[in-house]
Amino acid sequence: MEPQPSSSLAVRGLRNHVGAQSLALRLSEAVVNSLSRRPHAPATTERENEKRAKESPGCSLPDPSLLARAGRAGSRLPLEMEFCVLDERWWYYYYYYYYYFYYYYYYFYYFYYFYYFYYFYFYYFYYHYYHYFYYFYYHYYHYYHYYHYYHYYYHYYYHFYSHIRSTIPPPRAAPTPDTGHPNYLGTLITTPHAVEGERPWIWV
């Protein structure tokens, strides 16, 4: 294989890289074009780029599409433009990676922003409902506890009262407030219901 000149190797490397990164090249091409021409000036053609590269001393940041077309055609670039290959590559990499990392940062910024936002949102409601159900369970537990407590207390009180009532003998005659019967209160509690078979009047 014959040794290749450095300019040919540079063009071939640039051609391979451009072929693999056509989308990023079009983006950098638009950026470089906007920097290399006057504001609101129409896009330059390939012939105008070649003329400008030959007439202007040094590197004037020509259109990257010219480099791509020349590289794909396998032709040599003008001498002035061969010195621009390194600069074009630098600008290309600069804008490519600038927008790449900017998008990367922007994407992850919004990703983590919404991630933490929804994390806080769900954590807040989780914390809220956790305490809500905790206190609900707490009051329900005590309600249930006191319900059974009073239930059994009432049950015990009822049986205790029934037992006490059963131990009081009924009087021989139904007294009235005018007779002055000594067991008048006990008679009110026991006598009528013991006779009629109903619950005591104090029962609620």
Tab-separated table of C-alpha atoms in Angstrom:
chain	number	residue	atom	x	y	z
A	1	MET	CA	0.000	0.000	0.000
A	2	GLU	CA	1.344	3.376	-0.969
A	3	PRO	CA	1.908	5.906	1.779
A	4	GLN	CA	-0.890	8.413	1.943
A	5	PRO	CA	-0.217	12.131	2.397
A	6	SER	CA	-1.325	13.659	5.652
A	7	SER	CA	-3.949	15.825	3.970
A	8	SER	CA	-5.525	12.770	2.302
A	9	LEU	CA	-5.605	10.890	5.604
A	10	ALA	CA	-7.204	13.853	7.298
A	11	VAL	CA	-9.873	14.078	4.605
A	12	ARG	CA	-10.508	10.322	4.750
A	13	GLY	CA	-10.811	10.391	8.515
A	14	LEU	CA	-13.137	13.334	8.355
A	15	ARG	CA	-15.186	11.607	5.644
A	16	ASN	CA	-15.621	8.469	7.762
A	17	HIS	CA	-16.510	10.458	10.814
A	18	VAL	CA	-19.024	12.580	8.912
A	19	GLY	CA	-20.631	9.495	7.429
A	20	ALA	CA	-21.200	8.054	10.901
A	21	GLN	CA	-22.374	11.294	12.454
A	22	SER	CA	-24.527	12.814	9.708
A	23	LEU	CA	-27.232	14.017	12.078
A	24	ALA	CA	-24.801	15.788	14.374
A	25	LEU	CA	-22.987	17.209	11.355
A	26	ARG	CA	-26.164	18.806	10.050
A	27	LEU	CA	-26.697	20.411	13.442
A	28	SER	CA	-23.155	21.755	13.624
A	29	GLU	CA	-23.413	22.798	9.982
A	30	ALA	CA	-26.359	25.048	10.740
A	31	VAL	CA	-24.540	26.537	13.729
A	32	VAL	CA	-21.313	27.199	11.855
A	33	ASN	CA	-23.213	28.657	8.917
A	34	SER	CA	-24.993	31.046	11.227
A	35	LEU	CA	-21.619	32.167	12.613
A	36	SER	CA	-19.790	32.416	9.308
A	37	ARG	CA	-22.235	34.644	7.402
A	38	ARG	CA	-23.893	37.944	8.017
A	39	PRO	CA	-27.225	38.013	9.847
A	40	HIS	CA	-30.170	37.244	7.548
A	41	ALA	CA	-27.787	36.506	4.639
A	42	PRO	CA	-28.854	33.704	2.292
A	43	ALA	CA	-27.081	30.362	2.493
A	44	THR	CA	-23.946	30.178	0.325
A	45	THR	CA	-23.487	27.639	-2.426
A	46	GLU	CA	-20.542	25.292	-2.889
A	47	ARG	CA	-19.032	27.483	-5.647
A	48	GLU	CA	-19.252	30.565	-3.432
A	49	ASN	CA	-17.591	28.693	-0.585
A	50	GLU	CA	-14.733	27.604	-2.813
A	51	LYS	CA	-14.263	31.142	-4.104
A	52	ARG	CA	-14.318	32.583	-0.603
A	53	ALA	CA	-11.815	29.983	0.631
A	54	LYS	CA	-9.372	30.782	-2.177
A	55	GLU	CA	-9.614	34.563	-1.901
A	56	SER	CA	-9.552	34.951	1.894
A	57	PRO	CA	-6.206	34.595	3.677
A	58	GLY	CA	-6.101	31.933	6.357
A	59	CYS	CA	-9.132	30.052	7.588
A	60	SER	CA	-12.560	31.612	7.315
A	61	LEU	CA	-14.672	28.722	8.638
A	62	PRO	CA	-16.178	27.505	5.349
A	63	ASP	CA	-19.404	25.542	5.117
A	64	PRO	CA	-18.878	22.031	6.583
A	65	SER	CA	-21.080	20.573	3.835
A	66	LEU	CA	-18.322	21.472	1.373
A	67	LEU	CA	-15.869	19.410	3.366
A	68	ALA	CA	-18.316	16.527	3.475
A	69	ARG	CA	-18.986	16.598	-0.270
A	70	ALA	CA	-15.319	16.879	-1.097
A	71	GLY	CA	-14.482	14.030	1.246
A	72	ARG	CA	-17.126	11.739	-0.213
A	73	ALA	CA	-15.945	12.553	-3.751
A	74	GLY	CA	-12.360	11.692	-2.835
A	75	SER	CA	-10.986	14.956	-4.223
A	76	ARG	CA	-8.376	17.203	-2.671
A	77	LEU	CA	-9.435	20.338	-0.898
A	78	PRO	CA	-7.977	23.728	-1.755
A	79	LEU	CA	-4.757	24.449	0.056
A	80	GLU	CA	-6.341	27.142	2.207
A	81	MET	CA	-9.098	24.776	3.225
A	82	GLU	CA	-6.687	22.021	4.217
A	83	PHE	CA	-5.535	24.265	7.041
A	84	CYS	CA	-9.172	24.671	8.036
A	85	VAL	CA	-9.766	20.956	8.530
A	86	LEU	CA	-8.440	21.041	12.073
A	87	ASP	CA	-10.438	24.165	12.884
A	88	GLU	CA	-13.574	22.740	11.332
A	89	ARG	CA	-13.107	19.554	13.288
A	90	TRP	CA	-12.627	21.565	16.479
A	91	TRP	CA	-15.781	23.583	15.842
A	92	TYR	CA	-17.643	20.463	14.887
A	93	TYR	CA	-16.638	18.616	18.050
A	94	TYR	CA	-17.205	21.679	20.160
A	95	TYR	CA	-20.794	22.238	19.033
A	96	TYR	CA	-21.579	18.556	18.859
A	97	TYR	CA	-20.481	17.857	22.403
A	98	TYR	CA	-21.780	21.187	23.666
A	99	TYR	CA	-25.306	20.443	22.511
A	100	TYR	CA	-24.968	16.797	23.431
A	101	PHE	CA	-24.040	17.516	27.046
A	102	TYR	CA	-26.464	20.400	27.210
A	103	TYR	CA	-29.256	18.049	26.158
A	104	TYR	CA	-27.928	15.407	28.523
A	105	TYR	CA	-27.899	17.851	31.412
A	106	TYR	CA	-31.291	19.280	30.446
A	107	TYR	CA	-32.813	15.814	30.179
A	108	PHE	CA	-31.520	14.620	33.510
A	109	TYR	CA	-32.321	17.934	35.171
A	110	TYR	CA	-35.964	17.555	34.236
A	111	PHE	CA	-35.857	13.841	34.986
A	112	TYR	CA	-34.586	14.364	38.503
A	113	TYR	CA	-36.786	17.419	38.963
A	114	PHE	CA	-39.938	15.449	38.227
A	115	TYR	CA	-38.548	12.411	39.999
A	116	TYR	CA	-38.072	14.300	43.218
A	117	PHE	CA	-41.302	16.209	42.687
A	118	TYR	CA	-43.375	13.067	42.389
A	119	TYR	CA	-41.327	11.402	45.089
A	120	PHE	CA	-42.149	14.263	47.438
A	121	TYR	CA	-45.753	14.235	46.237
A	122	PHE	CA	-46.262	10.545	46.947
A	123	TYR	CA	-44.198	10.695	50.115
A	124	TYR	CA	-46.348	13.556	51.367
A	125	PHE	CA	-49.576	11.672	50.715
A	126	TYR	CA	-48.076	8.455	52.014
A	127	TYR	CA	-47.094	10.244	55.189
A	128	HIS	CA	-50.515	11.893	55.383
A	129	TYR	CA	-52.466	8.693	54.858
A	130	TYR	CA	-50.096	6.796	57.102
A	131	HIS	CA	-50.944	9.072	59.998
A	132	TYR	CA	-54.558	9.189	58.937
A	133	PHE	CA	-54.925	5.433	59.079
A	134	TYR	CA	-52.708	5.248	62.147
A	135	TYR	CA	-54.928	7.604	64.106
A	136	PHE	CA	-58.020	5.994	62.628
A	137	TYR	CA	-56.783	2.633	63.804
A	138	TYR	CA	-55.797	4.141	67.125
A	139	HIS	CA	-59.249	5.627	67.767
A	140	TYR	CA	-60.987	2.608	66.350
A	141	TYR	CA	-58.977	0.388	68.648
A	142	HIS	CA	-59.857	2.444	71.696
A	143	TYR	CA	-63.438	2.785	70.575
A	144	TYR	CA	-63.663	-0.960	70.174
A	145	HIS	CA	-61.910	-1.445	73.501
A	146	TYR	CA	-64.187	0.912	75.369
A	147	TYR	CA	-67.199	-0.462	73.591
A	148	HIS	CA	-66.465	-3.936	74.898
A	149	TYR	CA	-65.445	-2.510	78.231
A	150	TYR	CA	-68.767	-0.736	78.671
A	151	HIS	CA	-70.584	-3.674	77.171
A	152	TYR	CA	-69.211	-6.065	79.730
A	153	TYR	CA	-69.542	-3.469	82.439
A	154	TYR	CA	-73.165	-2.986	81.517
A	155	HIS	CA	-73.610	-6.728	81.260
A	156	TYR	CA	-72.057	-7.230	84.684
A	157	TYR	CA	-74.083	-4.369	86.131
A	158	TYR	CA	-77.267	-5.855	84.747
A	159	HIS	CA	-76.615	-9.270	86.240
A	160	PHE	CA	-75.441	-7.768	89.492
A	161	TYR	CA	-78.581	-5.669	89.678
A	162	SER	CA	-80.711	-8.667	88.778
A	163	HIS	CA	-79.038	-10.649	91.526
A	164	ILE	CA	-79.585	-7.885	94.075
A	165	ARG	CA	-83.186	-7.531	92.961
A	166	SER	CA	-83.776	-11.228	93.331
A	167	THR	CA	-82.535	-11.154	96.937
A	168	ILE	CA	-85.071	-8.495	98.048
A	169	PRO	CA	-88.289	-10.195	99.075
A	170	PRO	CA	-91.452	-8.608	97.754
A	171	PRO	CA	-93.664	-6.888	100.351
A	172	ARG	CA	-96.967	-8.350	101.317
A	173	ALA	CA	-98.925	-5.368	100.105
A	174	ALA	CA	-98.304	-2.823	97.440
A	175	PRO	CA	-97.422	0.305	99.400
A	176	THR	CA	-98.145	3.884	98.450
A	177	PRO	CA	-96.369	7.071	99.437
A	178	ASP	CA	-99.075	7.784	101.968
A	179	THR	CA	-98.610	4.562	103.953
A	180	GLY	CA	-95.037	5.404	104.919
A	181	HIS	CA	-93.786	1.915	104.220
A	182	PRO	CA	-90.130	1.588	105.338
A	183	ASN	CA	-89.179	-0.393	102.205
A	184	TYR	CA	-90.826	2.023	99.819
A	185	LEU	CA	-87.770	2.503	97.495
A	186	GLY	CA	-87.105	-1.181	97.276
A	187	THR	CA	-90.760	-1.753	96.657
A	188	LEU	CA	-90.727	0.631	93.707
A	189	ILE	CA	-87.803	-1.231	92.190
A	190	THR	CA	-88.988	-4.768	92.805
A	191	THR	CA	-92.614	-5.199	93.578
A	192	PRO	CA	-94.557	-4.252	90.434
A	193	HIS	CA	-92.150	-5.913	88.047
A	194	ALA	CA	-91.660	-8.997	90.136
A	195	VAL	CA	-95.382	-9.446	90.018
A	196	GLU	CA	-95.858	-8.573	86.362
A	197	GLY	CA	-92.681	-10.292	85.099
A	198	GLU	CA	-91.211	-7.165	83.470
A	199	ARG	CA	-87.822	-5.551	83.709
A	200	PRO	CA	-87.159	-3.022	86.476
A	201	TRP	CA	-88.263	0.548	85.797
A	202	ILE	CA	-84.679	1.786	86.213
A	203	TRP	CA	-83.616	-0.318	83.248
A	204	VAL	CA	-82.666	1.801	80.268
